[in-house]
Short mmCIF file of C-alpha atoms and ligand atoms in Angstrom, two decimals:
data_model
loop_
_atom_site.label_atom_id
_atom_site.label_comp_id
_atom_site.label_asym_id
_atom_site.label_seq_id
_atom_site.Cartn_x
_atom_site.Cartn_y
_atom_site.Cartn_z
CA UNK A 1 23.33 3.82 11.71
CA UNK A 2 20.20 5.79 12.84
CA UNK A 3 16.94 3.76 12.87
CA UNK A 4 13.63 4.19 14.44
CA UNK A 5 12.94 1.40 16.32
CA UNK A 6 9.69 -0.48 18.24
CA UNK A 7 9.73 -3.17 20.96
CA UNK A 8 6.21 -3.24 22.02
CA UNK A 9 2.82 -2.86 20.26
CA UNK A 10 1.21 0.71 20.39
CA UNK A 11 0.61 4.30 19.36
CA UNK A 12 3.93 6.22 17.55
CA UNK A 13 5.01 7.10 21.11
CA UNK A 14 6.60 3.84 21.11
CA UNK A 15 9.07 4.63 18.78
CA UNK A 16 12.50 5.40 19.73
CA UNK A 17 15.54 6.99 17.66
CA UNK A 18 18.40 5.05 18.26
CA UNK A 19 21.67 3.70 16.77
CA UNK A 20 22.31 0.27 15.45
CA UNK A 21 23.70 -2.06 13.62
CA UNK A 22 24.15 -1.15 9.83
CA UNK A 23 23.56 -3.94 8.00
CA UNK A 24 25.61 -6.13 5.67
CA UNK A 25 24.54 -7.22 2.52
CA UNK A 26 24.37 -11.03 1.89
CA UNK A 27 26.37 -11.57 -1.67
CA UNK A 28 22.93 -11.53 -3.45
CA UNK A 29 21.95 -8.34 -1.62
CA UNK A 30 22.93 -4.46 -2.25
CA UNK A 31 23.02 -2.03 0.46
CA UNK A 32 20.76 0.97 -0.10
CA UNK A 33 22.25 4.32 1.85
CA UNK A 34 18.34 5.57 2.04
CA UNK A 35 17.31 8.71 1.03
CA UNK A 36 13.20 8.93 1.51
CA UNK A 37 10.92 5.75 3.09
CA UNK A 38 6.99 6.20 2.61
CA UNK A 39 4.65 5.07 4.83
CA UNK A 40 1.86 2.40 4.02
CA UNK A 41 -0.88 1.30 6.16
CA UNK A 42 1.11 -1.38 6.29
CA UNK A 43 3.28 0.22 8.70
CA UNK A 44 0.00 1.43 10.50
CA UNK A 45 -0.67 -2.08 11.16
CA UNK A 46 2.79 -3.20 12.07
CA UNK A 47 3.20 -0.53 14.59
CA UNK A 48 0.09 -0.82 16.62
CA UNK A 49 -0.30 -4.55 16.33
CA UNK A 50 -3.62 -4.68 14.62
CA UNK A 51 -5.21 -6.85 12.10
CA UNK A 52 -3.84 -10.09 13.38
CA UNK A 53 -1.86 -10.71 10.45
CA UNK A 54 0.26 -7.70 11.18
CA UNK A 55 1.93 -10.13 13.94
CA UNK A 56 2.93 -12.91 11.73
CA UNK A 57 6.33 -12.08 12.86
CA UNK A 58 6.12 -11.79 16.59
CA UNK A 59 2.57 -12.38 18.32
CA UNK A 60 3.70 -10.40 21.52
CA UNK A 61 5.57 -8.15 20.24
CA UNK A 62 7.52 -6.71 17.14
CA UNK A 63 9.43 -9.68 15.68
CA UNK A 64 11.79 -6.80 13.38
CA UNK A 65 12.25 -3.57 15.50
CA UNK A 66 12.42 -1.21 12.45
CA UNK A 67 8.90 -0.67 10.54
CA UNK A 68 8.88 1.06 7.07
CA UNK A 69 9.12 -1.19 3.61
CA UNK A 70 9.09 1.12 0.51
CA UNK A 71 12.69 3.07 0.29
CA UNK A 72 14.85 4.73 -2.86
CA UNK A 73 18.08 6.46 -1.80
CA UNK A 74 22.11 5.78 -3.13
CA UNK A 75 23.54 2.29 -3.83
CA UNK A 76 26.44 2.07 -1.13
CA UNK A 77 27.90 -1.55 -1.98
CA UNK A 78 27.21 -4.63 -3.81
CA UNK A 79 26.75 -8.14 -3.00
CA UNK A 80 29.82 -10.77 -4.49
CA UNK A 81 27.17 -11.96 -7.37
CA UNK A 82 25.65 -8.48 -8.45
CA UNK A 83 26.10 -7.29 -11.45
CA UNK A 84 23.37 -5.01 -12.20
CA UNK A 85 24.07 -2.20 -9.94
CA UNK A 86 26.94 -0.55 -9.30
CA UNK A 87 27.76 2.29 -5.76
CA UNK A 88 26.31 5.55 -6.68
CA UNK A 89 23.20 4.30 -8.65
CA UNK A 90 19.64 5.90 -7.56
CA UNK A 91 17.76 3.28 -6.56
CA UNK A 92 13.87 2.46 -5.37
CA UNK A 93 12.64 -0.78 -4.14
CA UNK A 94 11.19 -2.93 -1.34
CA UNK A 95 12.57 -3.92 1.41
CA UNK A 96 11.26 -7.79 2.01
CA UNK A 97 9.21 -8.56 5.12
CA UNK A 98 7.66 -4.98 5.21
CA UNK A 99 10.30 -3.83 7.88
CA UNK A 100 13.96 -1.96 7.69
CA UNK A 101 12.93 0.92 6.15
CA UNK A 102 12.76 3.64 8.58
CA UNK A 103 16.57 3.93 8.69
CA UNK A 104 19.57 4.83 6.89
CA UNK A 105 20.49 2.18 5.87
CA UNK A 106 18.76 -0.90 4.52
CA UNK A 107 19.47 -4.02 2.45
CA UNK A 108 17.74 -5.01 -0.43
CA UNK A 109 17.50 -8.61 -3.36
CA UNK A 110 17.66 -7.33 -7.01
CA UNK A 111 14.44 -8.14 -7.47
CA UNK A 112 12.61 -5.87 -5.29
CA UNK A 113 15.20 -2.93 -6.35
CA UNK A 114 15.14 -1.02 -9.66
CA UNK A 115 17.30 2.21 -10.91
CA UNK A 116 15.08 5.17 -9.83
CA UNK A 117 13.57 7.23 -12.99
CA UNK A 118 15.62 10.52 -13.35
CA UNK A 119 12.73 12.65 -13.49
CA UNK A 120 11.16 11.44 -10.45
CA UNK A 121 12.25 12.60 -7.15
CA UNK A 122 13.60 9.99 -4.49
CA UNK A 123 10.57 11.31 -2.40
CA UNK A 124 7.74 10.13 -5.32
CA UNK A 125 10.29 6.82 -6.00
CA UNK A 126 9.73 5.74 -2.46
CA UNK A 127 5.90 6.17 -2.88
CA UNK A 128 6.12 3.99 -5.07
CA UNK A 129 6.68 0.43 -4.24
CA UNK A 130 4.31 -1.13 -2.34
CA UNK A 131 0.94 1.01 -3.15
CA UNK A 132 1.89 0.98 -6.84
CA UNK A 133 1.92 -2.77 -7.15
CA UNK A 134 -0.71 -3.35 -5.15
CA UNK A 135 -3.09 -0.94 -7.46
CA UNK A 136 -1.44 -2.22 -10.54
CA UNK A 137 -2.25 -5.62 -9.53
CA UNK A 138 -6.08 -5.05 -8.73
CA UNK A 139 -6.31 -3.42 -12.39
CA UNK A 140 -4.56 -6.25 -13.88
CA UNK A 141 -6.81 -8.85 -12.50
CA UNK A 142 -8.53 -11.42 -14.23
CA UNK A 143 -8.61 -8.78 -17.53
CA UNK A 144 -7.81 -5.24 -17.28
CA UNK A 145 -10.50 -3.02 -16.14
CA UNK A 146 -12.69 -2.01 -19.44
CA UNK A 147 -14.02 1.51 -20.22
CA UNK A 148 -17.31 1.96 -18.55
CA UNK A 149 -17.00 -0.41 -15.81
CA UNK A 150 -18.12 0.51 -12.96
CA UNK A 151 -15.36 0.19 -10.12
CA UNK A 152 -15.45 1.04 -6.17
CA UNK A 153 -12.36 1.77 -4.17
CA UNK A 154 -13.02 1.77 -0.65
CA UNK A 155 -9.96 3.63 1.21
CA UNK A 156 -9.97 5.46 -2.13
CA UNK A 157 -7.45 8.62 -0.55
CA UNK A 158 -4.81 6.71 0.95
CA UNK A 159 -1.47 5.54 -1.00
CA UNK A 160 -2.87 2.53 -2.67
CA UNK A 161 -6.27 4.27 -3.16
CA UNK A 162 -4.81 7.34 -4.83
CA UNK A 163 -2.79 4.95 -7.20
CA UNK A 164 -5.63 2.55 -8.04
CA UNK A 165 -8.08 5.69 -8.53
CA UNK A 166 -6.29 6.77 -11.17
CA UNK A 167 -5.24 4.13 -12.63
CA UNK A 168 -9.30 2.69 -13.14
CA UNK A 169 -9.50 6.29 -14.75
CA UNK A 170 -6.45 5.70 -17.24
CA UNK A 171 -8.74 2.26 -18.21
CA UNK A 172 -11.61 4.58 -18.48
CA UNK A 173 -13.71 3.30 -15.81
CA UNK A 174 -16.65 5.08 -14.09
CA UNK A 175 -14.47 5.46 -10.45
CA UNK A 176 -16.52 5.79 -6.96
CA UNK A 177 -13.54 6.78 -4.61
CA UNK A 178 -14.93 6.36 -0.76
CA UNK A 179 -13.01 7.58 2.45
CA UNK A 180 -13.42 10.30 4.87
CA UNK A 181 -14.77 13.88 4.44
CA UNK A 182 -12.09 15.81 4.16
CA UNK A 183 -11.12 13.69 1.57
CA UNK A 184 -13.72 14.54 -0.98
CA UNK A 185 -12.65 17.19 -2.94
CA UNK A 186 -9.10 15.79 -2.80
CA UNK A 187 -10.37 12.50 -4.86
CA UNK A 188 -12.49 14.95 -6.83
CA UNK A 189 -9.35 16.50 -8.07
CA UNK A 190 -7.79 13.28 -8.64
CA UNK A 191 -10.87 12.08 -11.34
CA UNK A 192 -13.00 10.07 -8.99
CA UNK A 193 -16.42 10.48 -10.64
CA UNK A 194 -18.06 10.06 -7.28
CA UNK A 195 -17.59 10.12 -3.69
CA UNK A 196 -18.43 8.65 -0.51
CA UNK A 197 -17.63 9.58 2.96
CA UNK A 198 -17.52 6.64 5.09
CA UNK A 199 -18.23 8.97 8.04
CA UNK A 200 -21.67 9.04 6.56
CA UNK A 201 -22.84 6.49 4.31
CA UNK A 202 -22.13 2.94 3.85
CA UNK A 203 -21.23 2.18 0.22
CA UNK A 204 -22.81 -1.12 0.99
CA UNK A 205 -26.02 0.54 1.30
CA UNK A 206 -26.67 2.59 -1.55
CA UNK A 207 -28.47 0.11 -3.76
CA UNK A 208 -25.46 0.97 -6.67
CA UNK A 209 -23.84 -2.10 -7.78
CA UNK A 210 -20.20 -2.31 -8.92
CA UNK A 211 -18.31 -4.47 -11.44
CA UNK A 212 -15.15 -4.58 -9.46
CA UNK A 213 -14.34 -3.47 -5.57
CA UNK A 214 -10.76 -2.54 -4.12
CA UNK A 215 -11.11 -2.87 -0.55
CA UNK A 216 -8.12 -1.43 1.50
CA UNK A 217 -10.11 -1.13 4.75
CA UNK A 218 -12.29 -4.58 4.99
CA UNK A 219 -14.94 -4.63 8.12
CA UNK A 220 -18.25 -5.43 6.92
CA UNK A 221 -19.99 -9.04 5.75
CA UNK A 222 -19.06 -11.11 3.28
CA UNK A 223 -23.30 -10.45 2.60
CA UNK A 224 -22.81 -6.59 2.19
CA UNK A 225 -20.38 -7.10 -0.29
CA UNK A 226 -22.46 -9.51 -2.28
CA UNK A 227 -25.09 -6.62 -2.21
CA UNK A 228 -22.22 -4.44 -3.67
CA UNK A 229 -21.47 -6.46 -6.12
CA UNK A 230 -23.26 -6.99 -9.89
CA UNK A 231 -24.01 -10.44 -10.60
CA UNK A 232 -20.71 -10.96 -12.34
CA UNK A 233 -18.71 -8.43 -10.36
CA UNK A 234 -15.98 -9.14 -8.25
CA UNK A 235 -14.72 -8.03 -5.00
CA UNK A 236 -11.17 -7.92 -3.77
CA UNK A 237 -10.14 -7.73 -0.54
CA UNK A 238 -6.26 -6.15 0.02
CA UNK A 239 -6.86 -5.48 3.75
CA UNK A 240 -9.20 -5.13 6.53
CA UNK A 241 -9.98 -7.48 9.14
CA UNK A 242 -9.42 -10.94 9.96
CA UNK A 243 -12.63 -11.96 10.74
CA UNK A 244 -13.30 -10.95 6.99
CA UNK A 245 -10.44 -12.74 5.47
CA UNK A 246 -11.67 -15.76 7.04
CA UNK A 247 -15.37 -15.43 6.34
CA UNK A 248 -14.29 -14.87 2.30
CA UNK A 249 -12.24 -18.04 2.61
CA UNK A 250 -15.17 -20.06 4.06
CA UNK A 251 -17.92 -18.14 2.26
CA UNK A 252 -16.01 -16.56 -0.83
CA UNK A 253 -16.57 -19.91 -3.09
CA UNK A 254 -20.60 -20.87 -1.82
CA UNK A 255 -21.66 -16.90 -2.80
CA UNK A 256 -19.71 -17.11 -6.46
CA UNK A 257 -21.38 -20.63 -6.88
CA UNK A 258 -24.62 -19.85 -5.65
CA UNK A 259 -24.97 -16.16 -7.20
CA UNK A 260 -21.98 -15.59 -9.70
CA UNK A 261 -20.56 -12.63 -7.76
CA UNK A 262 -16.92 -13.26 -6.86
CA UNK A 263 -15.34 -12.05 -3.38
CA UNK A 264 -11.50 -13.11 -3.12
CA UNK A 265 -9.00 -11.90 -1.40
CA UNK A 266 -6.23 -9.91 -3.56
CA UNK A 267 -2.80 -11.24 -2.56
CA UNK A 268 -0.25 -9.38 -3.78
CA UNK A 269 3.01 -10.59 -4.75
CA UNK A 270 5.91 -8.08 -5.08
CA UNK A 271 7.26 -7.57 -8.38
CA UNK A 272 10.10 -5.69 -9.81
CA UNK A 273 8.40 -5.15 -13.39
CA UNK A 274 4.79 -4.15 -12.09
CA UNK A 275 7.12 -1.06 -9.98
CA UNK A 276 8.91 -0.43 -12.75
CA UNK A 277 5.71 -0.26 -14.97
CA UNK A 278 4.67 2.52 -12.20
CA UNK A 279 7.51 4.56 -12.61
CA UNK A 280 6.82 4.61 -16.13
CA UNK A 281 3.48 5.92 -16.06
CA UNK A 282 4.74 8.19 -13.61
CA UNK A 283 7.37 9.74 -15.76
CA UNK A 284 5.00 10.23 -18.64
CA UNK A 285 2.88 12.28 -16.45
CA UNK A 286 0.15 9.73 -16.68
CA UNK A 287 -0.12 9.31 -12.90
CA UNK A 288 1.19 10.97 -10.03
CA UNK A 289 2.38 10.00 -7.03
CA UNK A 290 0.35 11.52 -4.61
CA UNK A 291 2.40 12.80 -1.40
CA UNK A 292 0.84 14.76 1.51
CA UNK A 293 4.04 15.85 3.19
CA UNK A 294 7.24 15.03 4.19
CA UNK A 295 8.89 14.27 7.88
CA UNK A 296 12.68 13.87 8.96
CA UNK A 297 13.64 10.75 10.16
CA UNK A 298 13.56 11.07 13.77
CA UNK A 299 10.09 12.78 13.37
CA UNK A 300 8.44 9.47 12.33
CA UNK A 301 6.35 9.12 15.30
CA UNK A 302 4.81 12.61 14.00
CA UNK A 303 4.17 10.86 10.28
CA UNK A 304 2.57 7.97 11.86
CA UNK A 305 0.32 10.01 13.87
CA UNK A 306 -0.34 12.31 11.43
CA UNK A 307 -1.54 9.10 8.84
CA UNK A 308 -3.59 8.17 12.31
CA UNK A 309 -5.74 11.22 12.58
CA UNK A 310 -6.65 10.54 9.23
CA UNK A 311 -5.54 13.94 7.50
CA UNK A 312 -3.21 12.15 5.01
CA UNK A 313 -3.97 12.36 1.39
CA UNK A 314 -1.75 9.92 -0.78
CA UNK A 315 1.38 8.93 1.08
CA UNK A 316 3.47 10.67 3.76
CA UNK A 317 6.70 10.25 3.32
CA UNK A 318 10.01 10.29 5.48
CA UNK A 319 13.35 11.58 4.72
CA UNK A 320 16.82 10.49 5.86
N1 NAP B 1 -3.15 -8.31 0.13
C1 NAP B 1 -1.85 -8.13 0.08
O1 NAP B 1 -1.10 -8.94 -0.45
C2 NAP B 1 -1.27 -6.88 0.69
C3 NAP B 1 0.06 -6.51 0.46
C4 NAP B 1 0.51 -5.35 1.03
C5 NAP B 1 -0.33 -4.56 1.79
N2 NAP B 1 -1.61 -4.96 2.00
C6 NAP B 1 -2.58 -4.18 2.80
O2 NAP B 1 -2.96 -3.05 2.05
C7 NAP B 1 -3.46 -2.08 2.98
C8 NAP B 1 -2.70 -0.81 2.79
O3 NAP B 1 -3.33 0.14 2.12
P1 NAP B 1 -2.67 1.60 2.05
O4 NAP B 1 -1.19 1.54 2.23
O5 NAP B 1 -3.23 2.23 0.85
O6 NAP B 1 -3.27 2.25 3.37
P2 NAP B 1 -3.40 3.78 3.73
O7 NAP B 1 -2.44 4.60 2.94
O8 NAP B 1 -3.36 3.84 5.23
O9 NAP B 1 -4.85 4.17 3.22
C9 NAP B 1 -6.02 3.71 3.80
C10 NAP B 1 -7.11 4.72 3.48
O10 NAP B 1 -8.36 4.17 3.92
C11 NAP B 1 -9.07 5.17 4.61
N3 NAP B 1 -10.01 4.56 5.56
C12 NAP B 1 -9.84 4.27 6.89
N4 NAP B 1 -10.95 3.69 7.38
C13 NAP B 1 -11.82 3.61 6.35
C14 NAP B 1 -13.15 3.10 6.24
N5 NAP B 1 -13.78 2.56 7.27
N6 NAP B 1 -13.76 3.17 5.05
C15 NAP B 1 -13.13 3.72 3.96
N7 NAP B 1 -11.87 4.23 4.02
C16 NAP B 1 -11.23 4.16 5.20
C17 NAP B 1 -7.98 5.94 5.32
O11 NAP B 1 -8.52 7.17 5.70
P3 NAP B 1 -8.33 7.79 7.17
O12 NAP B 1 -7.31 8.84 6.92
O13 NAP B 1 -9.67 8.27 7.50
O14 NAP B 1 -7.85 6.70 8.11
C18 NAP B 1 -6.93 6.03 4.21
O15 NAP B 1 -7.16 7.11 3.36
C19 NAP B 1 -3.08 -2.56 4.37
O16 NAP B 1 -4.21 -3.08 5.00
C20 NAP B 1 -2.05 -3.66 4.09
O17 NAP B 1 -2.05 -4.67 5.08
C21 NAP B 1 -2.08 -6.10 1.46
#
């Protein structure tokens, strides 16, 4: 099969079209021909190396050649013990490990798959998995967001932004969307109540404080996000840096016991009911999923730097 593949750490010009290996499904596994893979920052990370964590699987370089997590496409063949889907089925889902999907072929446990809404294209399926959950999750939280909250989302216009955004808006919270300029008006249209660019203001900074914080793009103090937060407001990191992760794990528990604000890190665990809950309120037309543009295949070093110069609003999406 075709695959875009990396062996070294860098910008999308390390990315090579070439064929490999299709692979076989285990007997608990079902192989997914793919029709549309989105891109995450995820990927972002996985492909140039950076935070830290994003070389878990290989510190020097790429411990899975092929990037790309969140796929929908054609079931091709089962596994011996599944029973739930059948060749031919449309099918979304992700792929474990954040890496096979920027191919044509990937393979996939039954519970990161589901059957892919009719309504919704295989395009705004793939969008789907990761973002979705991750927004769904932050919402879900300790209790649902409450009307009138007040609720920041900082990397507000990127694929788990867009979700979250509108989401908080569904649960009728007061939503301050922050991410570059010529983002604005895009979260505008997409309900934000206000807006920050990052370019020019730190949301840290403006003396508002916030009942509850999505944080896509961690880089500043554990203390800035105490200042950021009411007293019993909460703070999630989802990523950013490491050097933040670590300060919230040392710091995280002295700050809630010393001032009642709470700064955790979100961790999100991948769940077939939370996509599927997605989908839903994407086929009543209660969300969208937001997608930029599409890209062929072997023009997924394009995507990638597309997402890089930061023009992308919602996800960016590849086709196979
Ligand atoms: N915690 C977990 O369990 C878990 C699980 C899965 C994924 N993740 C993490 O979730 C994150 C993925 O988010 P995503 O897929 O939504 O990313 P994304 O689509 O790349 O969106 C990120 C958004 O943040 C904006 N941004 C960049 N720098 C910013 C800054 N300094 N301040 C405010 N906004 C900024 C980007 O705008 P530009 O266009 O200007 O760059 C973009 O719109 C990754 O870090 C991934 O590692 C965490």
């Amino acid at each position: 099969m075709k695959a875009i593949v990396h062996h070294e750490y860098g910008s999308p010009d390390v990315l090579k079209l070439v064929e490999v290996d299709t692979p076989a499904p285990t007997d608990d596994e079902v192989l997914v021909r793919i029709h549309a893979a989105s891109i995450n920052g995820s990927d972002r990370e996985g492909l140039i190396g950076k935070p830290l964590y994003a070389r878990l699987g290989g510190l020097r370089k790429p411990g899975h050649p092929i990037l790309g997590s969140d796929i929908s496409g054609r079931v091709e063949r089962v596994g011996r013990n599944i029973r739930e889907f059948q060749p031919g089925d449309e099918v979304y889902g992700e792929v474990p490990g954040y890496h096979g999907g920027f191919a044509e072929y990937a393979c996939l446990p039954v519970n990161r798959l589901a059957q892919k809404p009719a309504s919704l294209t295989f395009e705004q399926a793939s969008a789907i998995p990761q973002a979705g959950v991750i927004a769904l999750q932050w919402v879900r939280q300790k209790r649902q967001i409450r009307p009138g909250e007040k609720v920041l989302i900082n990397g507000a216009g990127g694929g788990a932004g867009t979700f979250a955004l509108q989401l908080a808006k569904l649960h009728g919270a007061e939503v301050t969307a922050v991410d570059n300029a010529g983002k604005m008006d895009f979260l505008r249209s997409l309900g934000a109540d206000h807006v920050i660019d990052y370019t020019r203001q730190d949301f840290t900074r403006t003396g508002t404080q916030y009942d509850r914080i999505l944080d896509v793009v961690a880089h500043r103090s554990v203390f800035a996000y105490k200042r950021a937060l009411r007293p019993d407001g909460t703070y999630y990191f989802v990523g950013g840096s490491v050097g933040v992760l670590f300060q919230i794990l040392l710091l995280g528990p002295w700050i809630r016991r010393t001032s009642g604000r709470n700064i955790r890190l979100l961790t999100v665990q991948p769940n077939r009911n939370d996509m599927i809950s997605i989908a839903e309120l994407c086929e009543a037309g209660k969300i969208i999923p937001v997608i930029d543009r599409s890209y062929p295949l072997k023009e997924t070093p394009e995507a990638l730097r597309y997402v890089e110069e930061g023009r992308a609003k919602g996800k960016v999406i590849i086709t196979v």
